């Protein structure tokens, strides 16, 4: 019996004529507020006006129904329960609707030229014909680099002073240069070799279109030459072993030979077709490397100086060094190759490299032979590579490789301490001394404010001169022999020779 | 060695050309990933190819992904229906496209009908490929630094009526808004010609 009372109550409630005050907003009202759309939501289907189909108690709370019923009574009374959508007349765009309904069905005729033009624009903007192609992408992207992996190029190229761990040096290496010389107008070109130190203690420096000689002992400066044409410049300098002749390579493909004592030009050898960026002497043979990638051998004693051509590089030859015994010529180029050439021609009469090393990923300008170990060569790569590699040229193996974190412009070996020094560029423009063969860093010499371009060593092996793009030459006294040790060495040398003599007997 | 000589004399067939180009893409993409630092350099190993020392990835997932693409490329190259391969490098955080490496492929459709192989020595093609790869390596000197962590995407432009194989989906071109473009060298096998170029976001200098 109770349910009938309940039903009666409900019916009583349903008969209300006015909306119940303080009732919670009906669902449809709430929805209208949210979406701002005219017309009630389909929740109207839940109208309590359908008592026959539903059981009230199961789906709704009693408090809701009155609100709903109240609102229902507000709107037009319907029996079915579905609401009619009454649009708001004032918001309708009557004119627009009329136009759309009455206008012609086909779109405005496009003239053929217009179509062509549109197509041309599309091709231009997109780079391809959209109608003809589609772009596909393989889904399932590969795993990204692990978290915490920072693109190391950023670390590399924004490197500031790395906190140096204090290394126990066996000796004291002064961190300041001995001397700083001014080198105005020096060309900031990675591929040139602009300084060389003679056995007579003259430092030759090429500053744009002139060559100056600096006497280390007296400190005086002589201007040796100046190019005739103002647009030409000196691209390389190299002293002959005895120190009385200087070979000069120029941007107009000439190789000039100068006598220092008389300060006169002895020869002007033309055989190249592009600038000569590298030179190297082997007693009377002068080898020159050019921008075309060709290396020419010149016999400076004879009139027909051009005696051989070595074609092993496809881009500028920037590193060129004869080994100390004169058996091999090492060349490094902008094509990332290192070629080792023999001193004699092969069977076919052509020069072919006995070794070619492709491991460097950048231009190889730094090329240096080890003075105390035969057939050992050190090479350094440019910006894209930054590695220093040590090779055995007989076997062709890379003995060791070390990442120098910076472009390598030059390498010099030091017999005094069994070390080698390398010159670098961005970001610290430092010179690094490495111990061989452990490849441990002995020290770093800082001071240059722009990238180091070239290194050369004094005849006594104690001082290294570095030329940099900051228009200075710095002389570093880093391989100075202890006087006591020096004497010991000299004794050892003399003893050695006597042993050899005994051996021969 | 003898086999190589034989190949030289045989000339280039359509299938051979497709293989050469697909192989180039494989090594080229690996080089780009290494040089731009998308993945840690320790995950790359050196191999000898084209007379150069190239770096390829050792990560198995990445290798798998690249192999799928390369195999598919080979098929499409053989059918001459692929027009372009694009490597898109975008920043992970905001999905902004920072670099776009575009390789346009021009295919000589008459080669499909010919049965005789074309004359071009393997060595000449290798030399050309070598200079392109070396150029890719050298671009690191002028491309702007990729500051944030980046991810890469491979897009292939194909003919409209190609049936999209499973695992592949359609995509937009992903252009760079304000870009600087550099054209690199191209190489040709006489059947396929590949033009390369790189577009990068212009640095907004203060």
XYZ file of C-alpha atoms in Angstrom:
711
model
C 0.000 0.000 0.000
C 2.806 2.323 0.688
C 3.822 2.549 -2.926
C 0.500 3.905 -3.891
C 0.820 6.656 -1.363
C 4.204 7.406 -2.790
C 2.815 7.489 -6.261
C 0.014 9.726 -5.219
C 2.464 12.087 -3.630
C 4.468 12.189 -6.785
C 1.474 12.873 -8.878
C 0.586 15.656 -6.539
C 3.978 17.114 -6.957
C 3.832 16.735 -10.650
C 0.740 18.799 -10.826
C 2.463 21.902 -9.645
C 1.788 24.888 -11.775
C 4.655 27.053 -10.774
C 8.359 26.243 -10.718
C 9.689 25.235 -7.356
C 11.855 27.963 -5.896
C 15.349 27.121 -4.751
C 15.352 23.943 -6.710
C 18.695 22.848 -8.041
C 18.951 23.709 -11.761
C 17.704 21.038 -14.024
C 20.205 19.014 -15.971
C 19.123 20.550 -19.211
C 19.515 23.999 -17.772
C 22.988 23.202 -16.581
C 23.905 21.834 -19.954
C 22.520 24.890 -21.716
C 24.674 27.063 -19.535
C 27.759 25.000 -20.322
C 27.396 24.808 -24.053
C 25.482 27.992 -24.559
C 23.509 26.179 -27.218
C 19.903 26.878 -27.764
C 17.524 24.088 -27.269
C 17.413 21.572 -24.527
C 19.681 18.596 -24.477
C 18.392 15.165 -25.226
C 18.122 14.693 -21.513
C 14.605 15.692 -22.135
C 14.104 12.059 -22.895
C 14.289 11.491 -19.217
C 11.179 13.453 -18.751
C 9.122 12.306 -15.864
C 6.173 12.757 -18.118
C 6.605 9.157 -19.061
C 5.571 7.478 -15.914
C 4.342 4.434 -17.670
C 7.755 3.518 -18.999
C 9.886 4.172 -16.064
C 10.082 3.467 -12.455
C 10.740 6.697 -10.733
C 12.471 5.452 -7.713
C 15.202 3.664 -9.543
C 16.729 6.351 -11.687
C 16.186 9.691 -10.101
C 16.389 11.301 -6.749
C 13.109 12.690 -5.666
C 14.423 16.226 -5.396
C 15.234 16.345 -9.064
C 11.970 15.397 -10.503
C 10.015 18.358 -9.241
C 12.478 20.766 -10.783
C 12.215 18.978 -14.061
C 8.545 18.855 -14.019
C 8.413 22.528 -13.190
C 10.455 23.442 -16.182
C 8.481 21.169 -18.356
C 5.401 23.037 -17.517
C 7.088 26.263 -18.484
C 7.714 25.090 -21.979
C 4.972 24.133 -24.273
C 3.187 21.135 -22.876
C 3.816 18.005 -24.845
C 2.729 14.516 -24.188
C 5.466 12.651 -25.967
C 8.229 14.197 -23.916
C 10.633 15.074 -26.723
C 11.272 18.775 -26.869
C 10.815 20.786 -29.941
C 13.744 22.901 -30.976
C 12.679 26.511 -30.930
C 15.413 28.576 -32.532
C 16.047 32.105 -31.609
C 14.821 34.061 -34.562
C 16.862 37.136 -33.956
C 20.174 35.275 -34.126
C 19.469 33.658 -37.452
C 21.043 35.012 -40.568
C 18.063 35.165 -42.805
C 19.725 36.851 -45.724
C 22.662 34.445 -45.732
C 20.444 31.427 -45.584
C 18.340 32.736 -48.385
C 21.382 33.353 -50.538
C 22.839 29.922 -49.936
C 19.588 28.237 -50.734
C 18.925 30.137 -53.867
C 22.349 30.509 -55.474
C 23.536 28.376 -58.371
C 24.886 24.986 -57.519
C 28.117 24.918 -59.530
C 30.988 27.097 -58.314
C 32.248 30.078 -60.263
C 33.991 29.006 -63.423
C 37.752 29.141 -63.084
C 39.524 30.144 -66.216
C 42.139 27.630 -67.282
C 44.942 30.120 -66.785
C 43.825 30.731 -63.253
C 43.951 27.019 -62.577
C 47.469 26.857 -63.999
C 48.476 29.781 -61.882
C 47.096 28.182 -58.766
C 48.874 24.996 -59.563
C 52.114 26.849 -60.154
C 51.750 28.600 -56.820
C 51.097 25.310 -55.092
C 54.158 23.753 -56.615
C 56.219 26.763 -55.715
C 55.110 26.916 -52.134
C 55.161 23.242 -51.428
C 58.070 22.299 -53.597
C 56.087 19.596 -55.308
C 52.750 19.010 -56.972
C 50.267 18.211 -54.237
C 47.930 16.497 -56.633
C 50.552 14.064 -57.762
C 52.386 13.167 -54.574
C 51.718 12.227 -51.066
C 53.992 12.232 -48.098
C 54.484 9.139 -46.034
C 56.023 8.706 -42.677
C 56.990 5.490 -40.991
C 55.141 5.226 -37.748
C 56.645 3.791 -34.649
C 59.327 6.352 -34.078
C 62.556 4.891 -32.862
C 63.517 5.339 -29.298
C 64.946 8.743 -28.642
C 68.313 9.226 -27.144
C 68.295 8.277 -23.484
C 67.250 10.832 -20.936
C 69.979 12.971 -19.672
C 71.851 12.723 -22.911
C 72.826 16.201 -23.767
C 73.798 16.806 -27.325
C 77.500 16.798 -26.816
C 78.122 19.189 -29.674
C 76.627 21.863 -27.484
C 78.988 20.971 -24.683
C 81.838 20.915 -27.144
C 81.205 24.177 -28.845
C 80.310 26.131 -25.765
C 83.143 24.837 -23.710
C 84.577 27.328 -21.334
C 87.518 26.818 -19.022
C 87.375 23.250 -17.900
C 88.334 22.914 -14.271
C 91.817 21.536 -14.621
C 92.853 18.797 -12.304
C 96.212 19.556 -10.844
C 98.657 17.311 -12.575
C 101.946 16.437 -11.048
C 104.376 17.657 -13.645
C 107.820 16.252 -13.661
C 109.044 19.695 -14.551
C 108.027 23.286 -14.345
C 106.488 24.593 -17.547
C 105.917 28.324 -17.470
C 102.293 29.088 -18.194
C 103.081 32.472 -19.687
C 104.825 32.868 -22.989
C 108.404 33.940 -23.025
C 107.729 36.597 -25.594
C 104.812 37.977 -27.508
C 105.441 39.342 -30.980
C 103.050 41.434 -32.969
C 101.831 39.883 -36.231
C 99.517 42.427 -37.821
C 97.547 41.460 -40.907
C 98.255 37.765 -40.480
C 95.725 35.869 -42.574
C 93.180 33.977 -40.507
C 93.016 31.026 -42.844
C 93.159 27.540 -41.376
C 94.646 26.023 -44.524
C 97.858 28.095 -44.720
C 101.233 27.482 -43.123
C 102.575 30.910 -42.359
C 105.462 30.446 -39.933
C 108.676 28.452 -39.912
C 111.827 28.540 -37.771
C 115.204 27.980 -39.408
C 118.188 26.120 -38.073
C 119.982 29.455 -38.076
C 117.472 30.748 -35.545
C 115.464 32.940 -37.879
C 111.712 32.886 -37.559
C 110.002 33.547 -40.893
C 106.475 34.935 -40.650
C 104.167 35.595 -43.609
C 101.873 38.539 -42.980
C 99.405 38.802 -45.829
C 101.575 39.873 -48.765
C 104.961 40.210 -47.039
C 107.413 37.906 -45.321
C 109.358 39.081 -42.289
C 112.333 37.435 -40.646
C 112.832 37.738 -36.939
C 116.271 36.989 -35.593
C 115.756 35.179 -32.292
C 119.203 35.915 -30.962
C 119.385 39.580 -31.799
C 115.704 40.391 -31.951
C 115.982 42.364 -35.151
C 113.346 42.245 -37.834
C 113.959 42.213 -41.560
C 111.345 42.456 -44.254
C 112.369 39.873 -46.776
C 109.813 40.314 -49.508
C 106.584 41.857 -50.524
C 104.292 40.577 -53.243
C 104.096 42.729 -56.343
C 100.380 42.532 -56.738
C 98.423 43.854 -53.748
C 95.753 41.164 -54.126
C 98.236 38.314 -53.875
C 99.313 36.909 -50.562
C 101.864 34.479 -49.218
C 100.294 31.143 -48.412
C 103.211 29.117 -47.038
C 106.849 29.397 -45.952
C 109.446 26.686 -45.392
C 113.153 26.790 -44.582
C 115.615 24.443 -46.181
C 117.407 22.279 -43.659
C 120.596 24.354 -43.749
C 118.673 27.546 -43.131
C 120.090 29.685 -45.914
C 117.220 29.372 -48.378
C 113.548 30.029 -47.795
C 110.799 28.593 -49.974
C 107.705 30.773 -50.274
C 104.381 29.580 -51.691
C 101.958 32.206 -52.935
C 98.310 32.629 -53.741
C 99.066 33.007 -57.437
C 100.443 29.466 -57.574
C 104.134 30.364 -57.520
C 106.825 28.730 -55.441
C 109.623 31.202 -54.871
C 113.084 30.457 -53.536
C 114.873 33.227 -51.641
C 118.477 33.582 -50.566
C 118.552 35.043 -47.095
C 122.062 36.402 -46.980
C 121.656 38.399 -50.124
C 117.920 38.898 -49.596
C 117.320 38.119 -53.207
C 114.947 35.850 -55.022
C 116.793 32.975 -56.664
C 113.973 31.157 -58.399
C 110.344 31.504 -59.191
C 108.947 28.066 -59.891
C 105.538 27.926 -61.466
C 103.854 24.588 -61.999
C 100.692 24.739 -59.950
C 97.369 26.192 -61.001
C 96.136 27.261 -57.588
C 97.499 28.606 -54.344
C 100.324 26.696 -52.692
C 99.287 26.168 -49.086
C 101.939 23.714 -47.906
C 105.667 23.102 -48.470
C 108.173 20.539 -47.240
C 111.870 19.983 -47.932
C 113.717 16.733 -48.422
C 117.356 17.760 -48.941
C 117.204 19.275 -52.470
C 113.640 18.241 -53.257
C 110.968 20.746 -52.360
C 107.426 19.389 -52.245
C 104.508 21.766 -52.584
C 100.828 21.104 -52.031
C 98.159 23.176 -53.728
C 94.475 23.964 -53.538
C 93.695 21.554 -56.368
C 94.952 18.677 -54.258
C 98.077 18.076 -56.310
C 101.523 17.781 -54.786
C 104.510 18.671 -56.936
C 108.108 17.693 -56.312
C 110.622 20.354 -57.351
C 114.326 19.669 -57.783
C 115.689 23.113 -56.998
C 119.102 22.465 -58.492
C 117.979 21.998 -62.083
C 116.202 24.240 -64.518
C 113.384 21.772 -65.131
C 112.354 21.861 -61.526
C 109.021 20.052 -61.711
C 110.093 16.419 -61.446
C 106.955 14.683 -60.184
C 103.260 15.105 -59.491
C 101.337 13.287 -56.791
C 97.579 13.239 -57.254
C 96.029 11.795 -54.161
C 93.797 14.487 -52.847
C 90.671 15.979 -54.295
C 90.737 19.093 -52.153
C 93.348 21.494 -50.767
C 96.515 19.916 -49.381
C 97.054 21.706 -46.072
C 99.441 19.359 -44.268
C 102.686 18.210 -45.878
C 105.729 16.695 -44.121
C 108.654 14.599 -45.221
C 109.763 12.051 -42.670
C 113.091 12.770 -40.999
C 114.850 9.938 -42.855
C 113.393 11.157 -46.147
C 111.666 7.890 -46.983
C 108.053 8.951 -46.790
C 106.034 12.042 -47.446
C 102.863 12.451 -45.407
C 100.119 14.673 -46.798
C 96.829 15.716 -45.262
C 94.021 17.379 -47.151
C 90.681 19.074 -46.855
C 89.132 15.861 -48.150
C 89.827 14.273 -44.729
C 92.454 11.910 -46.171
C 95.999 11.273 -45.046
C 98.257 9.858 -47.763
C 101.711 8.390 -47.225
C 103.877 8.626 -50.343
C 107.157 6.821 -50.966
C 110.209 8.765 -52.035
C 110.686 6.669 -55.150
C 108.290 5.931 -57.927
C 106.541 2.623 -58.179
C 106.879 0.134 -61.016
C 104.482 1.933 -63.293
C 106.441 5.151 -62.997
C 103.614 6.788 -61.110
C 103.604 7.792 -57.527
C 100.956 5.963 -55.581
C 100.429 6.287 -51.843
C 101.591 3.326 -49.785
C 98.935 4.140 -47.227
C 95.740 6.121 -47.159
C 94.005 6.839 -43.878
C 90.346 7.792 -43.986
C 89.472 7.791 -40.298
C 89.574 11.526 -39.811
C 86.211 13.216 -40.171
C 87.699 16.644 -40.786
C 90.476 18.376 -42.738
C 93.915 17.128 -41.749
C 96.390 19.965 -41.435
C 98.439 18.782 -38.465
C 100.972 16.218 -39.703
C 104.156 15.375 -37.787
C 106.652 12.511 -37.798
C 108.015 11.136 -34.561
C 111.756 11.881 -34.350
C 112.687 8.989 -32.071
C 110.465 6.227 -33.419
C 110.676 5.475 -37.080
C 107.469 5.201 -39.109
C 105.298 6.791 -36.450
C 103.153 9.671 -37.613
C 100.826 11.966 -35.674
C 97.869 13.630 -37.409
C 95.202 15.994 -36.153
C 91.753 16.718 -37.615
C 89.870 19.973 -38.071
C 86.602 21.197 -36.626
C 84.487 18.245 -37.705
C 86.909 15.719 -36.301
C 88.979 17.131 -33.396
C 90.896 13.902 -32.910
C 94.652 13.353 -32.747
C 95.693 10.006 -34.199
C 99.022 8.231 -34.027
C 99.796 5.852 -36.904
C 102.368 3.294 -37.826
C 102.806 3.901 -41.541
C 104.386 0.526 -42.275
C 101.531 -1.529 -40.934
C 98.876 1.099 -41.533
C 97.401 0.759 -38.071
C 96.181 3.549 -35.875
C 98.188 3.136 -32.681
C 96.074 5.503 -30.651
C 93.460 8.191 -31.017
C 92.507 10.884 -28.537
C 89.711 13.424 -28.656
C 91.149 16.885 -28.267
C 87.698 18.543 -28.148
C 88.876 21.317 -30.426
C 90.108 21.883 -33.967
C 93.757 20.750 -34.271
C 95.924 23.051 -36.397
C 99.422 21.719 -35.779
C 101.413 19.040 -33.950
C 105.112 19.110 -32.995
C 107.111 16.332 -31.356
C 109.697 17.018 -28.688
C 112.639 14.682 -28.281
C 113.655 16.251 -24.997
C 110.769 14.840 -23.033
C 109.144 12.320 -25.401
C 106.083 14.493 -25.691
C 104.203 16.271 -28.393
C 102.409 19.588 -28.446
C 99.230 20.422 -30.370
C 97.673 23.793 -31.213
C 93.908 24.299 -31.003
C 91.109 26.659 -31.810
C 87.644 27.250 -30.382
C 86.949 27.568 -27.488
C 90.155 27.898 -25.523
C 92.704 28.520 -28.279
C 95.197 26.613 -26.204
C 98.323 24.563 -26.818
C 98.223 21.130 -25.235
C 101.278 19.086 -24.357
C 100.700 15.324 -24.394
C 102.910 12.576 -23.073
C 103.741 9.859 -25.591
C 102.817 7.015 -25.743
C 100.459 7.257 -22.778
C 98.576 10.169 -24.425
C 98.154 11.805 -21.053
C 97.815 15.562 -20.969
C 100.885 17.139 -19.416
C 99.648 20.715 -19.467
C 97.697 23.296 -21.395
C 99.153 26.633 -22.407
C 96.598 29.361 -22.636
C 96.943 32.943 -23.678
C 95.813 33.288 -27.258
C 92.519 35.081 -27.666
C 91.749 33.619 -31.080
C 92.371 30.274 -32.710
C 95.939 29.071 -33.074
C 96.905 28.746 -36.747
C 100.465 27.381 -36.806
C 103.206 26.019 -34.570
C 106.937 25.835 -35.150
C 109.872 24.816 -33.007
C 113.203 26.505 -32.337
C 116.370 24.752 -33.514
C 117.371 23.864 -29.947
C 113.955 22.315 -29.361
C 113.274 24.319 -26.224
C 110.840 26.920 -27.499
C 107.636 26.605 -29.483
C 106.290 29.569 -31.420
C 102.550 29.785 -32.060
C 100.845 32.110 -34.507
C 97.183 32.818 -33.949
C 94.309 34.715 -35.474
C 94.579 37.313 -32.700
C 97.570 38.708 -34.683
C 100.194 37.669 -32.156
C 103.029 35.222 -32.074
C 103.713 33.722 -28.709
C 106.949 31.972 -27.829
C 106.544 29.316 -25.158
C 109.534 27.908 -23.391
C 107.958 24.535 -22.743
C 110.569 21.983 -23.709
C 113.553 23.506 -22.000
C 116.069 20.943 -20.943
C 117.379 20.997 -17.427
C 121.084 21.970 -17.763
C 122.181 18.949 -15.706
C 120.060 16.609 -17.792
C 121.410 18.270 -20.895
C 124.963 17.375 -19.968
C 123.945 13.810 -19.231
C 122.299 13.564 -22.595
C 125.345 14.851 -24.392
C 127.477 12.321 -22.594
C 125.081 9.579 -23.525
C 125.158 10.672 -27.138
C 128.913 10.592 -27.305
C 128.997 7.240 -25.569
C 126.503 5.905 -28.062
C 128.663 6.853 -31.001
C 131.630 5.030 -29.539
C 129.563 1.883 -29.045
C 128.479 2.090 -32.646
C 132.059 2.425 -33.702
C 132.926 -0.680 -31.748
C 130.025 -2.502 -33.267
C 131.151 -1.698 -36.778
C 134.637 -3.005 -36.065
C 88.262 -8.008 -55.871
C 87.475 -9.964 -59.029
C 83.792 -9.684 -58.281
C 84.073 -5.928 -58.044
C 85.764 -5.738 -61.409
C 82.997 -7.836 -62.874
C 80.453 -5.433 -61.472
C 82.283 -2.543 -63.045
C 82.046 -4.073 -66.436
C 78.434 -5.073 -66.092
C 77.055 -1.574 -65.881
C 74.113 -0.335 -63.897
C 70.730 -2.009 -63.921
C 67.582 -0.576 -62.396
C 67.773 -2.930 -59.463
C 71.441 -2.209 -58.965
C 70.793 1.504 -59.067
C 67.988 1.191 -56.524
C 70.329 -0.688 -54.218
C 73.083 1.861 -54.563
C 70.761 4.759 -53.792
C 69.121 2.975 -50.868
C 72.522 2.132 -49.437
C 73.579 5.733 -49.787
C 70.515 6.828 -47.837
C 71.278 4.356 -45.094
C 74.809 5.643 -44.590
C 73.782 9.231 -45.186
C 71.111 9.130 -42.492
C 73.531 7.500 -40.065
C 76.055 10.239 -40.777
C 73.481 12.944 -40.178
C 72.449 11.353 -36.873
C 76.059 11.184 -35.743
C 77.199 14.582 -36.933
C 74.220 16.475 -35.538
C 74.464 14.667 -32.246
C 70.907 13.288 -32.232
C 72.174 10.123 -30.561
C 75.191 9.755 -28.291
C 78.403 9.301 -30.305
C 79.351 6.267 -28.216
C 76.522 4.343 -29.843
C 78.161 4.642 -33.256
C 80.797 2.412 -34.724
C 83.118 2.904 -37.649
C 82.814 1.050 -40.917
C 84.652 1.383 -44.185
C 82.502 2.344 -47.129
C 83.014 4.352 -50.319
C 86.696 4.608 -49.346
C 85.762 6.574 -46.248
C 85.413 5.783 -42.610
C 81.731 6.201 -41.831
C 79.901 5.972 -38.556
C 76.816 3.796 -38.236
C 74.650 3.217 -35.222
C 74.808 0.107 -33.084
C 71.494 0.702 -31.313
C 69.319 -2.295 -32.329
C 65.982 -0.473 -32.335
C 67.308 2.343 -34.423
C 69.014 -0.085 -36.767
C 65.755 -1.942 -37.199
C 63.850 1.247 -37.903
C 66.352 2.400 -40.478
C 66.455 -1.003 -42.125
C 62.683 -0.953 -42.562
C 62.873 2.405 -44.261
C 65.780 1.431 -46.459
C 64.164 -1.811 -47.569
C 60.965 0.021 -48.427
C 62.949 2.682 -50.287
C 64.639 -0.010 -52.350
C 61.268 -1.327 -53.446
C 59.921 2.069 -54.303
C 63.090 3.109 -56.082
C 62.877 -0.003 -58.195
C 59.335 0.930 -59.147
C 60.397 4.566 -59.671
C 57.565 5.927 -57.563
C 59.491 7.749 -54.868
C 60.414 11.370 -55.419
C 62.017 12.626 -52.241
C 63.407 11.548 -48.910
C 63.452 14.059 -46.081
C 65.151 13.802 -42.697
C 63.417 16.172 -40.312
C 65.176 17.104 -37.096
C 62.882 18.643 -34.532
C 63.159 19.636 -30.937
C 61.574 17.158 -28.536
C 60.010 19.684 -26.183
C 58.055 21.881 -28.546
C 58.136 19.796 -31.748
C 59.620 22.703 -33.622
C 61.399 21.702 -36.818
C 64.990 22.862 -36.612
C 66.629 21.198 -39.573
C 65.443 19.560 -42.743
C 67.645 17.431 -44.958
C 66.045 16.942 -48.335
C 67.153 14.410 -50.938
C 65.332 14.797 -54.265
C 65.266 11.733 -56.471
C 64.843 11.938 -60.219
C 64.151 8.586 -61.750
C 64.586 7.797 -65.380
C 61.426 5.829 -66.081
C 62.641 4.518 -69.420
C 65.061 2.311 -67.563
C 62.153 0.122 -66.517
C 61.603 -0.993 -70.059
C 65.217 -1.372 -71.057
C 66.861 -4.661 -70.443
C 70.416 -3.650 -71.174
C 72.308 -2.129 -68.256
C 73.682 1.383 -68.513
C 77.313 2.304 -68.711
C 78.744 3.958 -65.654
C 81.529 2.625 -63.541
C 80.895 1.803 -59.914
C 83.962 3.792 -59.026
C 82.635 7.001 -60.543
C 79.390 6.635 -58.618
C 81.299 5.861 -55.436
C 83.396 8.987 -55.880
C 80.297 11.096 -56.261
C 78.653 9.543 -53.217
C 81.842 10.049 -51.270
C 81.848 13.788 -51.938
C 78.228 14.108 -50.859
C 78.856 12.273 -47.605
C 81.938 14.335 -46.968
C 79.879 17.456 -47.515
C 77.355 16.249 -44.968
C 80.206 15.860 -42.500
C 81.525 19.294 -43.293
C 78.171 20.979 -42.749
C 78.732 20.787 -39.019
C 80.952 23.815 -39.403
C 78.161 26.122 -40.446
C 74.926 24.612 -39.200
C 73.641 26.263 -36.034
C 73.994 24.336 -32.808
C 71.090 22.142 -31.830
C 70.602 23.426 -28.349
C 67.850 21.181 -27.073
C 67.457 17.436 -27.293
C 66.215 16.543 -30.747
C 64.417 13.724 -32.458
C 64.397 12.838 -36.120
C 61.694 11.809 -38.553
C 61.862 10.331 -42.024
C 59.411 11.514 -44.654
C 59.124 9.979 -48.102
C 57.348 11.731 -50.947
C 55.730 9.183 -53.232
C 53.270 9.128 -56.082
C 49.674 9.843 -55.166
C 48.245 6.508 -56.178
C 50.654 4.416 -54.164
C 49.054 1.980 -51.775
C 50.180 2.937 -48.311
C 51.788 -0.118 -46.745
C 51.053 -0.931 -43.161
C 53.177 0.765 -40.550
C 53.307 3.874 -42.742
C 51.059 6.848 -42.296
C 50.456 10.027 -44.197
C 52.055 13.178 -42.934
C 52.550 16.830 -43.682
C 55.712 18.264 -45.196
C 56.989 19.742 -41.907
C 58.624 22.775 -43.410
C 60.758 25.195 -41.458
C 59.177 28.608 -41.033
C 62.118 30.921 -41.517
C 64.800 28.883 -43.162
C 68.215 29.202 -44.686
C 68.977 26.667 -47.407
C 72.217 25.202 -48.613
C 72.465 23.034 -51.702
C 74.873 20.139 -51.498
C 76.373 18.078 -54.262
C 74.352 15.596 -56.252
C 75.197 12.203 -57.636
C 73.715 10.113 -60.402
C 73.755 6.461 -61.358
C 72.364 7.379 -64.831
C 69.057 5.838 -63.742
C 68.516 7.668 -60.495
C 69.736 11.151 -59.739
C 69.874 12.354 -56.149
C 70.063 16.045 -55.282
C 70.802 16.962 -51.700
C 70.148 20.055 -49.714
C 69.841 21.093 -46.109
C 67.516 23.750 -44.712
C 67.960 25.081 -41.233
C 66.191 27.558 -39.058
C 67.691 30.974 -39.417
C 69.216 32.109 -36.168
C 67.555 35.223 -34.880
C 70.491 37.392 -34.089
C 69.927 40.056 -31.477
